[in-house]
mmCIF file of C-alpha atoms in Angstrom:
data_model
loop_
_atom_site.group_PDB
_atom_site.id
_atom_site.type_symbol
_atom_site.label_atom_id
_atom_site.label_comp_id
_atom_site.label_asym_id
_atom_site.label_seq_id
_atom_site.Cartn_x
_atom_site.Cartn_y
_atom_site.Cartn_z
ATOM 1 C CA MET A 1 30.454 17.119 10.992
ATOM 2 C CA ASP A 2 27.334 18.156 12.860
ATOM 3 C CA PHE A 3 24.027 16.854 11.595
ATOM 4 C CA THR A 4 22.039 18.375 14.455
ATOM 5 C CA PRO A 5 18.993 20.019 12.828
ATOM 6 C CA THR A 6 18.546 23.735 13.281
ATOM 7 C CA GLU A 7 15.505 25.096 15.052
ATOM 8 C CA GLU A 8 13.882 25.852 11.690
ATOM 9 C CA GLN A 9 14.607 22.371 10.343
ATOM 10 C CA THR A 10 13.211 20.730 13.469
ATOM 11 C CA ALA A 11 10.041 22.819 13.321
ATOM 12 C CA ALA A 12 9.528 22.021 9.640
ATOM 13 C CA GLN A 13 10.080 18.311 10.251
ATOM 14 C CA GLY A 14 7.577 18.291 13.123
ATOM 15 C CA LEU A 15 4.958 20.056 11.020
ATOM 16 C CA ALA A 16 5.530 17.698 8.096
ATOM 17 C CA ALA A 17 5.283 14.648 10.363
ATOM 18 C CA ARG A 18 1.938 15.836 11.728
ATOM 19 C CA ILE A 19 0.445 16.592 8.302
ATOM 20 C CA PHE A 20 1.642 13.338 6.755
ATOM 21 C CA ARG A 21 0.501 11.289 9.752
ATOM 22 C CA ASP A 22 -2.951 12.915 9.897
ATOM 23 C CA LEU A 23 -3.744 12.997 6.181
ATOM 24 C CA SER A 24 -1.811 10.164 4.538
ATOM 25 C CA THR A 25 -3.900 7.369 6.006
ATOM 26 C CA HIS A 26 -4.247 3.860 4.646
ATOM 27 C CA GLU A 27 -7.793 4.607 3.485
ATOM 28 C CA ARG A 28 -6.738 7.721 1.563
ATOM 29 C CA LEU A 29 -3.821 5.906 -0.035
ATOM 30 C CA VAL A 30 -6.155 3.171 -1.241
ATOM 31 C CA ALA A 31 -8.549 5.775 -2.632
ATOM 32 C CA ALA A 32 -5.704 7.559 -4.470
ATOM 33 C CA GLY A 33 -4.796 4.378 -6.369
ATOM 34 C CA THR A 34 -1.719 5.104 -8.489
ATOM 35 C CA GLY A 35 -2.319 8.847 -8.551
ATOM 36 C CA SER A 36 -1.371 11.626 -6.161
ATOM 37 C CA ASP A 37 -3.308 12.928 -3.168
ATOM 38 C CA THR A 38 -4.108 16.457 -4.358
ATOM 39 C CA GLU A 39 -5.657 17.529 -1.052
ATOM 40 C CA LEU A 40 -2.543 16.492 0.864
ATOM 41 C CA TRP A 41 -0.387 18.396 -1.630
ATOM 42 C CA LYS A 42 -2.478 21.522 -1.082
ATOM 43 C CA GLU A 43 -2.111 21.179 2.691
ATOM 44 C CA LEU A 44 1.662 20.852 2.467
ATOM 45 C CA CYS A 45 1.918 23.921 0.253
ATOM 46 C CA ALA A 46 -0.511 25.930 2.389
ATOM 47 C CA ALA A 47 1.616 25.117 5.437
ATOM 48 C CA GLY A 48 4.612 26.655 3.649
ATOM 49 C CA LEU A 49 6.680 23.462 3.597
ATOM 50 C CA THR A 50 7.536 23.656 -0.116
ATOM 51 C CA ALA A 51 8.545 27.312 0.194
ATOM 52 C CA ALA A 52 10.632 26.528 3.300
ATOM 53 C CA VAL A 53 12.965 24.177 1.419
ATOM 54 C CA GLU A 54 15.132 27.025 0.125
ATOM 55 C CA GLU A 55 15.704 28.220 3.688
ATOM 56 C CA ILE A 56 16.182 24.895 5.490
ATOM 57 C CA GLY A 57 18.513 23.527 2.801
ATOM 58 C CA LEU A 58 18.957 20.046 1.439
ATOM 59 C CA LEU A 59 19.382 18.554 4.910
ATOM 60 C CA GLY A 60 16.036 20.055 5.862
ATOM 61 C CA LEU A 61 14.471 18.583 2.728
ATOM 62 C CA VAL A 62 15.900 15.147 3.600
ATOM 63 C CA LEU A 63 14.242 15.400 7.020
ATOM 64 C CA LEU A 64 10.893 16.252 5.419
ATOM 65 C CA LEU A 65 11.198 13.409 2.910
ATOM 66 C CA GLU A 66 11.884 10.966 5.727
ATOM 67 C CA GLU A 67 8.476 11.834 7.128
ATOM 68 C CA GLN A 68 6.879 11.362 3.718
ATOM 69 C CA GLY A 69 8.556 7.989 3.323
ATOM 70 C CA ARG A 70 7.350 6.733 6.710
ATOM 71 C CA VAL A 71 3.757 6.831 5.466
ATOM 72 C CA THR A 72 4.461 6.526 1.704
ATOM 73 C CA ALA A 73 2.485 9.706 1.051
ATOM 74 C CA GLN A 74 1.613 10.004 -2.631
ATOM 75 C CA VAL A 75 2.631 13.584 -3.415
ATOM 76 C CA PRO A 76 5.316 14.959 -5.789
ATOM 77 C CA PHE A 77 7.236 16.569 -2.921
ATOM 78 C CA ALA A 78 10.727 15.268 -3.690
ATOM 79 C CA SER A 79 10.337 15.732 -7.422
ATOM 80 C CA SER A 80 9.074 19.319 -7.351
ATOM 81 C CA CYS A 81 11.602 20.448 -4.748
ATOM 82 C CA VAL A 82 14.639 18.852 -6.404
ATOM 83 C CA TYR A 83 13.914 19.428 -10.099
ATOM 84 C CA GLY A 84 12.024 22.657 -9.583
ATOM 85 C CA LEU A 85 12.852 24.749 -6.541
ATOM 86 C CA LEU A 86 16.461 23.751 -5.887
ATOM 87 C CA ALA A 87 17.475 23.349 -9.539
ATOM 88 C CA VAL A 88 16.130 26.760 -10.572
ATOM 89 C CA ALA A 89 17.410 28.471 -7.415
ATOM 90 C CA GLU A 90 20.955 27.141 -7.940
ATOM 91 C CA HIS A 91 21.323 27.065 -11.727
ATOM 92 C CA GLY A 92 18.676 29.408 -13.125
ATOM 93 C CA THR A 93 19.202 32.978 -14.250
ATOM 94 C CA ASP A 94 17.890 35.888 -12.177
ATOM 95 C CA GLU A 95 14.988 36.219 -14.593
ATOM 96 C CA GLN A 96 14.143 32.504 -14.351
ATOM 97 C CA ARG A 97 14.237 32.609 -10.552
ATOM 98 C CA GLU A 98 11.956 35.632 -10.442
ATOM 99 C CA ARG A 99 9.509 34.096 -12.907
ATOM 100 C CA LEU A 100 9.460 30.422 -11.889
ATOM 101 C CA LEU A 101 10.153 30.199 -8.172
ATOM 102 C CA PRO A 102 7.004 31.875 -6.775
ATOM 103 C CA ALA A 103 4.675 29.308 -8.381
ATOM 104 C CA LEU A 104 6.967 26.429 -7.380
ATOM 105 C CA ARG A 105 7.021 27.696 -3.803
ATOM 106 C CA ASP A 106 3.240 27.811 -3.437
ATOM 107 C CA GLY A 107 2.701 24.556 -5.332
ATOM 108 C CA THR A 108 0.656 25.943 -8.201
ATOM 109 C CA GLU A 109 3.444 24.706 -10.481
ATOM 110 C CA VAL A 110 4.787 21.169 -10.044
ATOM 111 C CA ALA A 111 8.098 20.008 -11.510
ATOM 112 C CA ALA A 112 9.204 16.538 -12.564
ATOM 113 C CA GLY A 113 12.634 15.369 -13.712
ATOM 114 C CA ALA A 114 13.651 12.999 -16.513
ATOM 115 C CA PHE A 115 16.751 11.787 -14.673
ATOM 116 C CA PRO A 116 19.266 10.318 -15.080
ATOM 117 C CA ALA A 117 19.978 11.135 -18.709
ATOM 118 C CA ARG A 118 19.963 8.017 -20.911
ATOM 119 C CA GLY A 119 20.654 9.721 -24.242
ATOM 120 C CA GLY A 120 16.995 9.742 -25.247
ATOM 121 C CA ILE A 121 16.605 13.508 -25.703
ATOM 122 C CA ARG A 122 18.297 15.506 -28.483
ATOM 123 C CA ALA A 123 18.435 19.298 -28.802
ATOM 124 C CA ASP A 124 18.871 21.177 -32.066
ATOM 125 C CA GLY A 125 20.491 24.582 -32.503
ATOM 126 C CA GLU A 126 17.178 26.375 -31.994
ATOM 127 C CA GLY A 127 16.441 24.853 -28.607
ATOM 128 C CA ARG A 128 13.886 22.324 -29.839
ATOM 129 C CA LEU A 129 13.913 18.929 -28.193
ATOM 130 C CA SER A 130 13.078 15.520 -29.622
ATOM 131 C CA GLY A 131 13.147 12.021 -28.196
ATOM 132 C CA SER A 132 11.458 10.045 -25.452
ATOM 133 C CA VAL A 133 11.924 8.930 -21.862
ATOM 134 C CA PRO A 134 10.212 5.627 -20.926
ATOM 135 C CA TYR A 135 8.920 6.839 -17.575
ATOM 136 C CA VAL A 136 9.147 9.998 -15.493
ATOM 137 C CA PRO A 137 7.847 9.848 -11.895
ATOM 138 C CA TRP A 138 5.048 12.297 -11.069
ATOM 139 C CA LEU A 139 4.919 13.531 -14.657
ATOM 140 C CA ARG A 140 1.126 13.223 -14.628
ATOM 141 C CA ASP A 141 1.039 15.917 -11.925
ATOM 142 C CA ALA A 142 3.720 18.160 -13.424
ATOM 143 C CA SER A 143 3.355 21.388 -15.343
ATOM 144 C CA LEU A 144 7.139 21.589 -15.843
ATOM 145 C CA VAL A 145 9.673 18.864 -16.535
ATOM 146 C CA LEU A 146 13.445 19.213 -16.326
ATOM 147 C CA VAL A 147 15.193 17.155 -19.014
ATOM 148 C CA ALA A 148 18.831 16.640 -19.938
ATOM 149 C CA ASP A 149 19.915 16.340 -23.569
ATOM 150 C CA THR A 150 22.673 14.112 -24.944
ATOM 151 C CA GLU A 151 25.282 16.747 -23.981
ATOM 152 C CA HIS A 152 23.819 16.984 -20.460
ATOM 153 C CA GLY A 153 22.397 20.429 -21.102
ATOM 154 C CA LEU A 154 19.414 21.099 -18.835
ATOM 155 C CA TRP A 155 16.116 22.240 -20.328
ATOM 156 C CA ILE A 156 12.784 23.253 -18.810
ATOM 157 C CA VAL A 157 9.823 22.030 -20.833
ATOM 158 C CA ARG A 158 6.169 22.815 -20.241
ATOM 159 C CA THR A 159 4.120 19.632 -20.285
ATOM 160 C CA ASP A 160 1.208 21.377 -22.021
ATOM 161 C CA GLY A 161 3.431 22.895 -24.714
ATOM 162 C CA PRO A 162 3.495 22.063 -28.441
ATOM 163 C CA GLY A 163 5.314 18.885 -29.387
ATOM 164 C CA VAL A 164 4.953 17.398 -25.878
ATOM 165 C CA ARG A 165 3.045 14.197 -25.159
ATOM 166 C CA THR A 166 2.697 12.366 -21.855
ATOM 167 C CA ASP A 167 1.367 8.815 -21.810
ATOM 168 C CA PRO A 168 0.428 7.435 -18.352
ATOM 169 C CA VAL A 169 2.423 4.367 -17.294
ATOM 170 C CA GLU A 170 2.326 2.249 -14.159
ATOM 171 C CA THR A 171 5.493 1.690 -12.130
ATOM 172 C CA THR A 172 6.277 -0.583 -9.200
ATOM 173 C CA ALA A 173 5.364 2.189 -6.768
ATOM 174 C CA PRO A 174 2.302 4.401 -7.393
ATOM 175 C CA TRP A 175 4.262 7.469 -8.437
ATOM 176 C CA SER A 176 1.803 9.011 -10.942
ATOM 177 C CA ALA A 177 4.340 8.350 -13.716
ATOM 178 C CA ALA A 178 4.102 8.900 -17.456
ATOM 179 C CA ARG A 179 6.133 8.372 -20.602
ATOM 180 C CA LEU A 180 7.549 11.602 -22.009
ATOM 181 C CA VAL A 181 7.602 12.058 -25.785
ATOM 182 C CA LEU A 182 9.074 15.223 -27.331
ATOM 183 C CA ASP A 183 8.733 16.051 -31.017
ATOM 184 C CA GLY A 184 10.419 19.377 -31.711
ATOM 185 C CA ALA A 185 9.186 20.713 -28.370
ATOM 186 C CA PRO A 186 10.458 24.180 -27.415
ATOM 187 C CA GLY A 187 12.750 24.077 -24.393
ATOM 188 C CA GLU A 188 14.043 26.798 -22.112
ATOM 189 C CA ARG A 189 17.705 26.413 -21.248
ATOM 190 C CA LEU A 190 18.198 26.363 -17.483
ATOM 191 C CA GLY A 191 20.716 29.110 -16.864
ATOM 192 C CA GLY A 192 19.984 30.966 -20.099
ATOM 193 C CA ALA A 193 20.784 30.538 -23.783
ATOM 194 C CA GLY A 194 24.503 30.156 -23.147
ATOM 195 C CA ALA A 195 27.622 31.765 -24.504
ATOM 196 C CA HIS A 196 27.986 29.521 -27.535
ATOM 197 C CA GLU A 197 25.067 31.176 -29.311
ATOM 198 C CA GLU A 198 26.651 34.596 -28.733
ATOM 199 C CA GLY A 199 30.009 33.359 -29.990
ATOM 200 C CA ARG A 200 28.416 32.002 -33.135
ATOM 201 C CA ALA A 201 26.878 35.416 -33.846
ATOM 202 C CA GLU A 202 30.234 37.141 -33.397
ATOM 203 C CA ALA A 203 32.036 34.750 -35.723
ATOM 204 C CA THR A 204 29.716 35.243 -38.678
ATOM 205 C CA PRO A 205 30.711 38.817 -39.704
ATOM 206 C CA ALA A 206 34.431 37.946 -39.674
ATOM 207 C CA HIS A 207 33.798 35.011 -41.972
ATOM 208 C CA GLU A 208 31.680 37.066 -44.346
ATOM 209 C CA GLU A 209 34.306 39.802 -44.655
ATOM 210 C CA GLY A 210 36.945 37.234 -45.556
ATOM 211 C CA ARG A 211 39.361 38.244 -42.806
ATOM 212 C CA SER A 212 41.088 34.890 -42.422
ATOM 213 C CA TYR A 213 43.105 35.716 -39.287
ATOM 214 C CA GLU A 214 40.156 37.266 -37.498
ATOM 215 C CA ASP A 215 37.971 34.436 -38.734
ATOM 216 C CA ARG A 216 40.284 31.857 -37.191
ATOM 217 C CA ARG A 217 40.414 33.812 -33.931
ATOM 218 C CA ALA A 218 36.635 34.113 -33.891
ATOM 219 C CA ARG A 219 36.185 30.406 -34.552
ATOM 220 C CA GLU A 220 38.661 29.549 -31.811
ATOM 221 C CA ASP A 221 36.726 31.833 -29.499
ATOM 222 C CA VAL A 222 33.503 30.043 -30.413
ATOM 223 C CA ARG A 223 35.069 26.647 -29.673
ATOM 224 C CA THR A 224 36.424 27.926 -26.363
ATOM 225 C CA ARG A 225 33.054 29.252 -25.355
ATOM 226 C CA GLU A 226 31.297 26.071 -26.469
ATOM 227 C CA ASP A 227 33.748 23.978 -24.446
ATOM 228 C CA ALA A 228 33.163 26.212 -21.427
ATOM 229 C CA ARG A 229 29.411 25.885 -21.824
ATOM 230 C CA THR A 230 29.681 22.097 -22.163
ATOM 231 C CA CYS A 231 31.697 21.940 -18.934
ATOM 232 C CA GLU A 232 29.181 24.210 -17.231
ATOM 233 C CA ASP A 233 26.326 21.993 -18.438
ATOM 234 C CA ALA A 234 28.085 18.876 -17.168
ATOM 235 C CA ARG A 235 28.661 20.421 -13.746
ATOM 236 C CA ALA A 236 25.043 21.572 -13.460
ATOM 237 C CA TYR A 237 23.755 18.147 -14.524
ATOM 238 C CA GLU A 238 26.028 16.361 -12.051
ATOM 239 C CA ARG A 239 24.906 18.632 -9.223
ATOM 240 C CA VAL A 240 21.213 18.211 -9.934
ATOM 241 C CA LEU A 241 21.650 14.432 -10.194
ATOM 242 C CA ALA A 242 23.666 14.351 -6.952
ATOM 243 C CA VAL A 243 21.060 16.424 -5.109
ATOM 244 C CA SER A 244 18.270 14.180 -6.378
ATOM 245 C CA ARG A 245 20.138 11.070 -5.230
ATOM 246 C CA ILE A 246 20.566 12.545 -1.753
ATOM 247 C CA ALA A 247 16.911 13.551 -1.557
ATOM 248 C CA PHE A 248 15.622 10.164 -2.675
ATOM 249 C CA ALA A 249 18.007 8.453 -0.249
ATOM 250 C CA GLY A 250 16.297 10.455 2.492
ATOM 251 C CA LEU A 251 12.943 9.285 1.164
ATOM 252 C CA GLN A 252 14.203 5.691 1.246
ATOM 253 C CA ALA A 253 15.338 6.122 4.858
ATOM 254 C CA GLY A 254 11.765 7.060 5.752
ATOM 255 C CA VAL A 255 10.287 4.169 3.764
ATOM 256 C CA CYS A 256 12.578 1.732 5.579
ATOM 257 C CA ALA A 257 11.813 3.267 8.984
ATOM 258 C CA GLY A 258 8.095 2.958 8.293
ATOM 259 C CA SER A 259 8.407 -0.660 7.160
ATOM 260 C CA LEU A 260 10.461 -1.544 10.236
ATOM 261 C CA ALA A 261 7.982 0.194 12.564
ATOM 262 C CA LEU A 262 5.156 -1.893 11.112
ATOM 263 C CA ALA A 263 7.233 -5.059 11.546
ATOM 264 C CA VAL A 264 8.045 -4.216 15.166
ATOM 265 C CA ALA A 265 4.391 -3.560 15.954
ATOM 266 C CA HIS A 266 3.402 -6.855 14.314
ATOM 267 C CA THR A 267 6.024 -9.008 16.047
ATOM 268 C CA ASN A 268 5.227 -7.447 19.429
ATOM 269 C CA THR A 269 1.550 -8.401 19.210
ATOM 270 C CA ARG A 270 1.648 -11.607 17.166
ATOM 271 C CA GLU A 271 2.166 -14.640 19.390
ATOM 272 C CA GLN A 272 3.551 -18.064 18.587
ATOM 273 C CA PHE A 273 3.470 -20.876 21.172
ATOM 274 C CA GLY A 274 2.295 -18.412 23.790
ATOM 275 C CA ARG A 275 5.095 -15.884 23.265
ATOM 276 C CA PRO A 276 5.363 -12.747 21.089
ATOM 277 C CA LEU A 277 7.354 -13.207 17.909
ATOM 278 C CA SER A 278 9.602 -10.374 19.026
ATOM 279 C CA THR A 279 11.080 -12.631 21.705
ATOM 280 C CA LYS A 280 12.387 -15.086 19.108
ATOM 281 C CA GLN A 281 16.096 -14.679 18.462
ATOM 282 C CA ALA A 282 15.783 -14.983 14.690
ATOM 283 C CA ALA A 283 13.162 -12.221 14.570
ATOM 284 C CA LEU A 284 15.248 -10.024 16.871
ATOM 285 C CA MET A 285 18.360 -10.414 14.735
ATOM 286 C CA ARG A 286 16.488 -9.780 11.490
ATOM 287 C CA ALA A 287 14.946 -6.602 12.907
ATOM 288 C CA ALA A 288 18.299 -5.462 14.315
ATOM 289 C CA ASP A 289 19.990 -5.872 10.930
ATOM 290 C CA ALA A 290 17.172 -3.902 9.300
ATOM 291 C CA HIS A 291 17.578 -1.134 11.882
ATOM 292 C CA MET A 292 21.317 -0.865 11.219
ATOM 293 C CA ASP A 293 20.720 -0.745 7.473
ATOM 294 C CA THR A 294 18.146 2.017 7.946
ATOM 295 C CA GLU A 295 20.567 4.024 10.070
ATOM 296 C CA ALA A 296 23.277 3.605 7.419
ATOM 297 C CA ILE A 297 20.967 5.049 4.761
ATOM 298 C CA ARG A 298 20.018 7.913 7.052
ATOM 299 C CA VAL A 299 23.524 8.920 8.139
ATOM 300 C CA THR A 300 25.004 8.794 4.637
ATOM 301 C CA ALA A 301 22.114 10.919 3.319
ATOM 302 C CA TYR A 302 22.587 13.378 6.192
ATOM 303 C CA GLU A 303 26.318 13.662 5.544
ATOM 304 C CA ALA A 304 25.893 14.252 1.818
ATOM 305 C CA ALA A 305 23.153 16.856 2.398
ATOM 306 C CA TRP A 306 25.177 18.601 5.108
ATOM 307 C CA ARG A 307 28.227 18.820 2.852
ATOM 308 C CA ARG A 308 26.156 20.324 0.053
ATOM 309 C CA ASP A 309 24.612 22.901 2.400
ATOM 310 C CA THR A 310 28.010 23.916 3.794
ATOM 311 C CA GLY A 311 29.613 24.292 0.362
ATOM 312 C CA LEU A 312 31.849 21.194 0.539
ATOM 313 C CA PRO A 313 32.274 18.681 -2.330
ATOM 314 C CA TYR A 314 29.489 16.146 -2.080
ATOM 315 C CA ARG A 315 29.327 14.060 -5.253
ATOM 316 C CA ARG A 316 31.118 11.047 -3.744
ATOM 317 C CA GLN A 317 28.946 11.235 -0.644
ATOM 318 C CA ALA A 318 25.818 11.439 -2.823
ATOM 319 C CA LEU A 319 26.832 8.236 -4.613
ATOM 320 C CA THR A 320 27.560 6.563 -1.272
ATOM 321 C CA ALA A 321 24.113 7.498 0.025
ATOM 322 C CA ALA A 322 22.533 6.274 -3.212
ATOM 323 C CA TRP A 323 24.338 2.935 -2.924
ATOM 324 C CA TRP A 324 23.131 2.404 0.649
ATOM 325 C CA ALA A 325 19.603 3.464 -0.332
ATOM 326 C CA SER A 326 19.607 0.863 -3.088
ATOM 327 C CA GLU A 327 21.339 -2.106 -1.470
ATOM 328 C CA ALA A 328 20.339 -1.654 2.176
ATOM 329 C CA GLY A 329 16.883 -0.333 1.315
ATOM 330 C CA LYS A 330 16.140 -3.488 -0.601
ATOM 331 C CA ARG A 331 17.164 -5.625 2.365
ATOM 332 C CA VAL A 332 15.063 -3.646 4.838
ATOM 333 C CA VAL A 333 11.767 -3.763 2.923
ATOM 334 C CA HIS A 334 12.259 -7.483 2.304
ATOM 335 C CA ALA A 335 12.856 -7.973 6.032
ATOM 336 C CA GLY A 336 9.781 -5.914 6.887
ATOM 337 C CA GLN A 337 7.603 -8.086 4.699
ATOM 338 C CA HIS A 338 9.259 -11.312 5.890
ATOM 339 C CA LEU A 339 8.739 -10.447 9.568
ATOM 340 C CA HIS A 340 5.014 -10.126 8.888
ATOM 341 C CA GLY A 341 4.902 -13.789 7.877
ATOM 342 C CA GLY A 342 1.863 -14.704 5.812
ATOM 343 C CA THR A 343 0.354 -11.269 6.462
ATOM 344 C CA GLY A 344 3.190 -9.746 4.479
ATOM 345 C CA ALA A 345 1.940 -11.498 1.350
ATOM 346 C CA ASP A 346 -1.347 -9.565 1.528
ATOM 347 C CA LEU A 347 -1.228 -6.991 -1.292
ATOM 348 C CA ASP A 348 -3.642 -4.746 0.606
ATOM 349 C CA HIS A 349 -1.566 -4.608 3.790
ATOM 350 C CA PRO A 350 0.303 -1.308 4.447
ATOM 351 C CA VAL A 351 3.663 -3.092 4.658
ATOM 352 C CA HIS A 352 3.309 -4.165 1.025
ATOM 353 C CA ARG A 353 3.149 -0.513 -0.011
ATOM 354 C CA HIS A 354 6.465 0.098 1.740
ATOM 355 C CA PHE A 355 7.861 -2.916 -0.079
ATOM 356 C CA LEU A 356 6.810 -1.468 -3.459
ATOM 357 C CA TRP A 357 8.273 1.956 -2.652
ATOM 358 C CA GLY A 358 11.512 0.405 -1.423
ATOM 359 C CA ARG A 359 11.937 -1.629 -4.586
ATOM 360 C CA GLN A 360 11.135 1.365 -6.786
ATOM 361 C CA LEU A 361 13.711 3.489 -4.943
ATOM 362 C CA ASP A 362 16.207 0.622 -5.186
ATOM 363 C CA ALA A 363 16.463 1.126 -8.944
ATOM 364 C CA HIS A 364 15.556 4.814 -9.167
ATOM 365 C CA LEU A 365 18.447 7.026 -10.396
ATOM 366 C CA GLY A 366 20.637 3.953 -10.812
ATOM 367 C CA CYS A 367 20.678 0.551 -9.121
ATOM 368 C CA GLY A 368 23.341 -0.372 -6.562
ATOM 369 C CA SER A 369 25.830 -1.922 -8.996
ATOM 370 C CA GLU A 370 25.482 0.981 -11.425
ATOM 371 C CA VAL A 371 26.029 3.552 -8.678
ATOM 372 C CA LEU A 372 28.980 1.572 -7.322
ATOM 373 C CA GLN A 373 30.625 1.550 -10.749
ATOM 374 C CA GLU A 374 30.129 5.306 -11.055
ATOM 375 C CA LEU A 375 31.609 5.826 -7.592
ATOM 376 C CA GLY A 376 34.626 3.657 -8.438
ATOM 377 C CA GLU A 377 35.261 5.584 -11.644
ATOM 378 C CA LEU A 378 35.008 8.883 -9.759
ATOM 379 C CA LEU A 379 37.467 7.733 -7.096
ATOM 380 C CA ALA A 380 39.873 6.448 -9.750
ATOM 381 C CA SER A 381 39.743 9.737 -11.661
ATOM 382 C CA VAL A 382 40.637 11.637 -8.491
ATOM 383 C CA GLU A 383 43.372 9.276 -7.340
ATOM 384 C CA GLU A 384 45.151 8.941 -10.714
ATOM 385 C CA PRO A 385 46.626 12.487 -10.730
ATOM 386 C CA VAL A 386 47.690 12.026 -7.106
ATOM 387 C CA ARG A 387 49.447 8.761 -7.994
ATOM 388 C CA ALA A 388 51.157 10.380 -10.969
ATOM 389 C CA ALA A 389 52.362 13.299 -8.840
ATOM 390 C CA ALA A 390 53.735 10.893 -6.244
ATOM 391 C CA THR A 391 55.603 8.976 -8.958
ATOM 392 C CA GLU A 392 57.177 12.179 -10.272
ATOM 393 C CA GLU A 393 58.289 13.207 -6.802
ATOM 394 C CA GLY A 394 59.851 9.793 -6.273
ATOM 395 C CA ALA A 395 61.737 10.059 -9.555
ATOM 396 C CA GLU A 396 63.207 13.422 -8.511
#
């Protein structure tokens, strides 16, 4: 494993750090309220950072999101890159890539994602979607939203389309979120219409002509194609969810690093009994634990992103990174606020914003216990065939 950033990744990270540091100031964040900073978003897109994501890979995106997290910049960067750029580039058809990617690259189109799937969206045979999702981060900014139906099929829905309603909601972190309500809304299947529609068309003439043998063969072919499409849908959904978990773990690493930096600055300047708080053993140990937790989030996110970029299996690593982002992230932002003492209770202090982001990311895409259960089930499903094979060999 080699997580050393490439020259392109390093340059992109440096540019992102400068833009976020210069433009995402405390005053601008206060002025933005719970919405996004549209001017900052335009600057990021004009600098080519959204378009660069396809070239610098998921590891490069994680590096950029770290810089966003350090200053809790209120832009839909993670959302649009994960559910728009990367999802369409990896799973879309050639026609979808040609049509959708240019606007996603320059930021004129923004994507949101209704993930993970909770069974709230149903699709009929004509590609119309119905159901609701309680909250979707950055949906208020989005022109496109990627949703998963009950069978984990992925659909692109235009937020200004017929049968689509978005109701603004407030979340723990100011993520410009909204409730998504679909009522027979037309959806575009990510990756195309799918083979099962074609199979259904082929089976109809055989049935009408009464050719029982051919009819059975045609129906079997339809079922085979439908099963293949279902498996393909499940794989695409799992990959998009895994990529989003890695990306948001990178964002959490930045949030934790920013919270810890504020705590270090505070304890170095705040004195108690004539000595800086940073010289107190309890404060030192609390900060050291927070640093180790932050590094654990960072390295697990780096590993998962690196494996995805190099074509290695990465689902287990994505779940590991998500678990650390949830459990360790929660500890770090609590420590950051605690080390500020009474100042940390001030709702207008910058460290409180990091606390809100950390807690939002703690539960986003699955809380720690939920992710841990999913990881355990995945490990068990992989180990069971190995155990069975070993038992058979022993019997021989």
